Short mmCIF file of C-alpha atoms in Angstrom, two decimals:
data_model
loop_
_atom_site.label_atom_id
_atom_site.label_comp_id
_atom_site.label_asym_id
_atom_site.label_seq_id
_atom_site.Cartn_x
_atom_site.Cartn_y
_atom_site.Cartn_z
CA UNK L 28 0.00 0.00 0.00
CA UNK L 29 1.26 3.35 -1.08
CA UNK L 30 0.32 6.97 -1.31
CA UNK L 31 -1.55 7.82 -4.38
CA UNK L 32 -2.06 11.49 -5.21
CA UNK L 33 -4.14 10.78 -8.28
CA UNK L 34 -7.16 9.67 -6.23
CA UNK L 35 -9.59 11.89 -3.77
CA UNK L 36 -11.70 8.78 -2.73
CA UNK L 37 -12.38 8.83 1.24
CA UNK L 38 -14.06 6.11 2.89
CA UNK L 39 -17.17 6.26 4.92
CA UNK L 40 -16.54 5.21 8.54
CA UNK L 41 -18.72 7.06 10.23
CA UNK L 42 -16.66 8.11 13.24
CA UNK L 43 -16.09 4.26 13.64
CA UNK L 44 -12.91 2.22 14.34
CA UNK L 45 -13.21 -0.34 11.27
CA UNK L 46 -14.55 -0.54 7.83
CA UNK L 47 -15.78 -3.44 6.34
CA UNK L 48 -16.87 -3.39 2.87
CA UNK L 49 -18.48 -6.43 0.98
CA UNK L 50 -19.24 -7.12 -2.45
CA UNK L 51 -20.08 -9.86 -4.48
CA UNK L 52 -19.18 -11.75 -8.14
CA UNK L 53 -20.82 -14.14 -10.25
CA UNK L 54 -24.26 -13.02 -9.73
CA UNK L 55 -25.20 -13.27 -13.49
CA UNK L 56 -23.52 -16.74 -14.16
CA UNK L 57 -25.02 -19.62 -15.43
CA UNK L 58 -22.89 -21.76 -13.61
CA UNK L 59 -21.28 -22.10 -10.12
CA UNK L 60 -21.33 -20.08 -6.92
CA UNK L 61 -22.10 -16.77 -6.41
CA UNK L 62 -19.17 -15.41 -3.92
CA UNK L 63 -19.34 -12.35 -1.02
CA UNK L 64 -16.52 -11.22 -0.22
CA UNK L 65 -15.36 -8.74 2.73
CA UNK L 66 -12.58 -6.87 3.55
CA UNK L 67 -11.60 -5.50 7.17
CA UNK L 68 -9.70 -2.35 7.15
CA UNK L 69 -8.93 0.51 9.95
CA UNK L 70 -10.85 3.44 8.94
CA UNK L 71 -8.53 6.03 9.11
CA UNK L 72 -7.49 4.56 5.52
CA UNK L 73 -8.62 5.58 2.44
CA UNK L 74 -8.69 4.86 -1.01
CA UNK L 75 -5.33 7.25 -1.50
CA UNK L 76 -3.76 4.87 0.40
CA UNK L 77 -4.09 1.96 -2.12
CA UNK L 78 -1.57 2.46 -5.35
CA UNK L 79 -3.51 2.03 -8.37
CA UNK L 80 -6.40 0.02 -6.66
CA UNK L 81 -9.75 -0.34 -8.83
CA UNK L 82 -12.73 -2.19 -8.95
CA UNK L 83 -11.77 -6.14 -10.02
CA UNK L 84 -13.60 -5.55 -13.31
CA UNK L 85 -10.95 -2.96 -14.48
CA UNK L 86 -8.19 -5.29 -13.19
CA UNK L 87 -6.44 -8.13 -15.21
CA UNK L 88 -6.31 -11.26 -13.96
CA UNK L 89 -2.93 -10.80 -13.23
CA UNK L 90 -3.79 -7.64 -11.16
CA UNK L 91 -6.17 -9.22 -9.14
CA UNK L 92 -3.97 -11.65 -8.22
CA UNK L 93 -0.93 -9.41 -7.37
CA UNK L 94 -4.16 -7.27 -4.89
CA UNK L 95 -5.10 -11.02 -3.52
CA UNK L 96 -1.41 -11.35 -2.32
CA UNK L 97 -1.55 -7.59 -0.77
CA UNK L 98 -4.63 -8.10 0.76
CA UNK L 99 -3.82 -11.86 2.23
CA UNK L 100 -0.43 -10.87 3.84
CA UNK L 101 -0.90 -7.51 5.21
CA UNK L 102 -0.83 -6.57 8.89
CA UNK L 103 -3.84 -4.48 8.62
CA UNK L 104 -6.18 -6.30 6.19
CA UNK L 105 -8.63 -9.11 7.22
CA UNK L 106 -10.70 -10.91 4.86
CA UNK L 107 -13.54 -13.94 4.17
CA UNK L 108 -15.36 -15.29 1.29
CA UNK L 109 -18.48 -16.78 1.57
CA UNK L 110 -19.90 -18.87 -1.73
CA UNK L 111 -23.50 -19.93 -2.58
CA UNK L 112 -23.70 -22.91 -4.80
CA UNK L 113 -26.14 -23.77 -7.92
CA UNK L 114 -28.79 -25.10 -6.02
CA UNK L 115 -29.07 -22.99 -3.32
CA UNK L 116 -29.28 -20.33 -6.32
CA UNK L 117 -31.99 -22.43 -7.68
CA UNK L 118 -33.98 -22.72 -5.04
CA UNK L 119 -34.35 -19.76 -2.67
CA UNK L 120 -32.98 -17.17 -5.60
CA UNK L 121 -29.82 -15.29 -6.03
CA UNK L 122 -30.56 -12.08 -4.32
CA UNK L 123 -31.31 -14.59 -1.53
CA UNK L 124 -28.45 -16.54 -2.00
CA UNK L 125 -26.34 -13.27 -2.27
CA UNK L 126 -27.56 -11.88 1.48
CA UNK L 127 -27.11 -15.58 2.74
CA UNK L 128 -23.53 -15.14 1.73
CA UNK L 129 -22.64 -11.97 2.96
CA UNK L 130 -25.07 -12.36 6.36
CA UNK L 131 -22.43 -15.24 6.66
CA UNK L 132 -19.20 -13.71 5.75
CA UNK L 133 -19.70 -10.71 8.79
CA UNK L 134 -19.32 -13.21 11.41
CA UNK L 135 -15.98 -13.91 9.70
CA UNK L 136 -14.80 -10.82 11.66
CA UNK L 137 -13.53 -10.95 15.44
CA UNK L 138 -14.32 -7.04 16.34
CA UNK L 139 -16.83 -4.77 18.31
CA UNK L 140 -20.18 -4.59 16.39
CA UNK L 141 -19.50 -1.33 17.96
CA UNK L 142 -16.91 -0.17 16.07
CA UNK L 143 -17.69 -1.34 12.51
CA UNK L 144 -19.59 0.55 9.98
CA UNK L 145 -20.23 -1.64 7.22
CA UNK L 146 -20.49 -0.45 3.46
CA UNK L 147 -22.04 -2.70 0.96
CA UNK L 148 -22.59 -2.62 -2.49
CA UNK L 149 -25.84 -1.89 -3.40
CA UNK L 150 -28.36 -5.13 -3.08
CA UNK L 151 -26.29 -6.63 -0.22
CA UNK L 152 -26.99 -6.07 3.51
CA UNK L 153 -25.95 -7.89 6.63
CA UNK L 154 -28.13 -8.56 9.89
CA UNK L 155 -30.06 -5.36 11.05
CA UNK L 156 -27.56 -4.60 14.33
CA UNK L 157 -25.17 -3.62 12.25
CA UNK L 158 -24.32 -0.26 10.99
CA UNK L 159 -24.51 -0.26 7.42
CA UNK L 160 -24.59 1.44 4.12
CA UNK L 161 -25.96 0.69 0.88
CA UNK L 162 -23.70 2.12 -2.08
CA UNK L 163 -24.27 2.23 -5.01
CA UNK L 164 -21.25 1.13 -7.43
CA UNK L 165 -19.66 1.10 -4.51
CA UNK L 166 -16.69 -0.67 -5.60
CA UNK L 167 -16.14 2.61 -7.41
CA UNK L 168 -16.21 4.38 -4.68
CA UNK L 169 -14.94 3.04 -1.62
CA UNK L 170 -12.04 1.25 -1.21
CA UNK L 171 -12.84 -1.55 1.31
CA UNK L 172 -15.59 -2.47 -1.55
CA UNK L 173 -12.98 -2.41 -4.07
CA UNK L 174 -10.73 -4.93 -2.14
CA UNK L 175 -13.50 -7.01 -1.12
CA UNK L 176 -15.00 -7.49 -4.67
CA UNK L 177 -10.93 -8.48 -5.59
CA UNK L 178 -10.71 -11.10 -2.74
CA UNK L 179 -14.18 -12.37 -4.11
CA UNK L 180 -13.38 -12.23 -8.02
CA UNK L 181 -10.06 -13.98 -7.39
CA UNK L 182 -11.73 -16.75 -5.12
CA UNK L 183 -14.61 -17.75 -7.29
CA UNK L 184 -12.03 -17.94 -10.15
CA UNK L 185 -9.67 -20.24 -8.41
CA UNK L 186 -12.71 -22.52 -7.98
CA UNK L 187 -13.75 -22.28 -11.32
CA UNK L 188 -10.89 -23.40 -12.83
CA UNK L 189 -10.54 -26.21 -10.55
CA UNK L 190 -13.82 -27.14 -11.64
CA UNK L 191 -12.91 -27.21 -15.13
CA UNK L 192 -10.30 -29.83 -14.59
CA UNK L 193 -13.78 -31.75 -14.13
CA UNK L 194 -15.22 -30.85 -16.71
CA UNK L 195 -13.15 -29.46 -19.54
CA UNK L 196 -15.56 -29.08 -22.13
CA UNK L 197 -17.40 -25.93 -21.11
CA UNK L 198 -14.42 -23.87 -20.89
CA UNK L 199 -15.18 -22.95 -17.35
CA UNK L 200 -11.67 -21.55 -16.79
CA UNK L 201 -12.33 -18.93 -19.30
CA UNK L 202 -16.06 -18.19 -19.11
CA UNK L 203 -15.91 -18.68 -15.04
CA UNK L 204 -19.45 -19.75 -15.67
CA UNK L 205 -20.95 -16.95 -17.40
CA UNK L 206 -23.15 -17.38 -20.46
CA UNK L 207 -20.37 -17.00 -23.72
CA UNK L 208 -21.84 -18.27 -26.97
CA UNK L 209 -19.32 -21.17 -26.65
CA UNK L 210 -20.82 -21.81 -23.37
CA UNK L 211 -24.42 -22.15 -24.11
CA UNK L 212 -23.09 -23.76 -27.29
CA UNK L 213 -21.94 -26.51 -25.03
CA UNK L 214 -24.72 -26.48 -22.86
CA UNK L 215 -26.93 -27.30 -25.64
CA UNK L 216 -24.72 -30.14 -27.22
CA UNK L 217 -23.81 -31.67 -23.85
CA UNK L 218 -26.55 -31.05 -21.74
CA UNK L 219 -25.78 -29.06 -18.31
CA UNK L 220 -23.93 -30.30 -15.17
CA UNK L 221 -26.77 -31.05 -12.40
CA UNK L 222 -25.58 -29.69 -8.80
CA UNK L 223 -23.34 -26.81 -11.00
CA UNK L 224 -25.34 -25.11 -13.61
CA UNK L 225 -28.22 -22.58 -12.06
CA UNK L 226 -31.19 -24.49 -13.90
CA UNK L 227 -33.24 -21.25 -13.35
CA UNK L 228 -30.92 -18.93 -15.04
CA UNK L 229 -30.97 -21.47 -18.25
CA UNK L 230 -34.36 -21.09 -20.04
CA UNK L 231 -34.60 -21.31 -23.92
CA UNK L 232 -30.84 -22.75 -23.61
CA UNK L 233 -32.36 -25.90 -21.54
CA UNK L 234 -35.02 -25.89 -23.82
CA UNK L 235 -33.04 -26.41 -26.90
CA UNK L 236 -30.72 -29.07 -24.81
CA UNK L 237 -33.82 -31.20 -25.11
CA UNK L 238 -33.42 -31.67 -21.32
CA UNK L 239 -30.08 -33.26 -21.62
CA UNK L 240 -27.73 -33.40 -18.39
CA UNK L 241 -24.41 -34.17 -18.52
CA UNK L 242 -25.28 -37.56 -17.09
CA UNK L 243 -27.17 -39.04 -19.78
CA UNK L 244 -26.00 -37.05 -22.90
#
């Protein structure tokens, strides 16, 4: 963490000890987890003090790694990821799934309720007793948001690529899940994955699978 004149961010800590943003990835995917992530910060910092930090979708992949690494080993940084899998998504819905996660991912946090003021991007929340704030692109504007939607990005990733060690042919290490024409391409050919694919996100792309699942393509 450095000193970067370029930016006049400040985050919003309310007079509080601690900031804690959370913010979430894979919301739109057809397959796999959604992931919340949170980040732990004092709040006397500020986005000036992160070099170069942005929101994970401006970051390359190689970026957001090098940030995982800052944010993992530093001495003032804490930081959880809580994921929501396909059929949790499927059933309850993923703005449900989404609060689930990040309703989880506060308790992550050994501090003073007290002393945290929590900023979410807008559609999260945590439980009530907290103080919160709903922002609006906030990974654009605060920096514990920024670092927690990095943690989160780089996370789900990992997982997805794992995954596609499983099952190579629906480029999952490339799409990370999301709907690509190769992707629904493959769906369609191959049938989906039960347990991994979000059956409620699918629609005409099921349809035209003929129901096929992986299993009995």
């Amino acid at each position: 963490m450095q000193k970067h004149d370029q930016h006049t961010k400040t985050e919003t800590s309310n007079g509080m000890k601690y900031v804690v943003g959370i913010d979430e990835v894979g919301r739109g995917a057809l397959a796999g987890p959604v992931a919340v992530g949170a980040v732990l910060m004092p709040a006397d910092l500020s986005w000036d003090d992160f070099e170069n930090l942005k929101d994970s979708k401006k970051l390359s992949e190689k970026k957001r790694e090098e940030w995982f690494e800052i944010i993992r080993t530093s001495d003032v940084l804490a930081f959880g990821v809580e994921m929501m899998g396909s059929e949790f998504i499927d059933k309850e819905g993923i703005v449900p799934a989404c609060v689930c996660a990040a309703h989880k991912i506060i308790t992550h946090f050994d501090v003073d309720i007290d002393e945290v003021n929590v900023l979410c991007d807008a559609g999260l929340s945590v439980p009530k007793e907290w103080n919160q704030e709903s922002i609006v692109r906030g990974d654009e504007k605060e920096a514990s948001i920024a670092l927690a939607s990095i943690v989160a990005k780089v996370t789900r990733d990992r997982y997805m690529r794992e995954y596609a060690k499983r099952y190579s042919a629906y480029g999952f290490e490339k799409n990370k899940g999301y709907g690509t024409k190769a992707h629904r391409i493959s769906i369609q050919e191959k049938g989906h994955i039960p347990g991994f694919h979000r059956i409620s996100f699918l629609g005409n792309i099921l349809a035209k699978s003929r129901g096929k699942t992986l299993a009995n393509s």
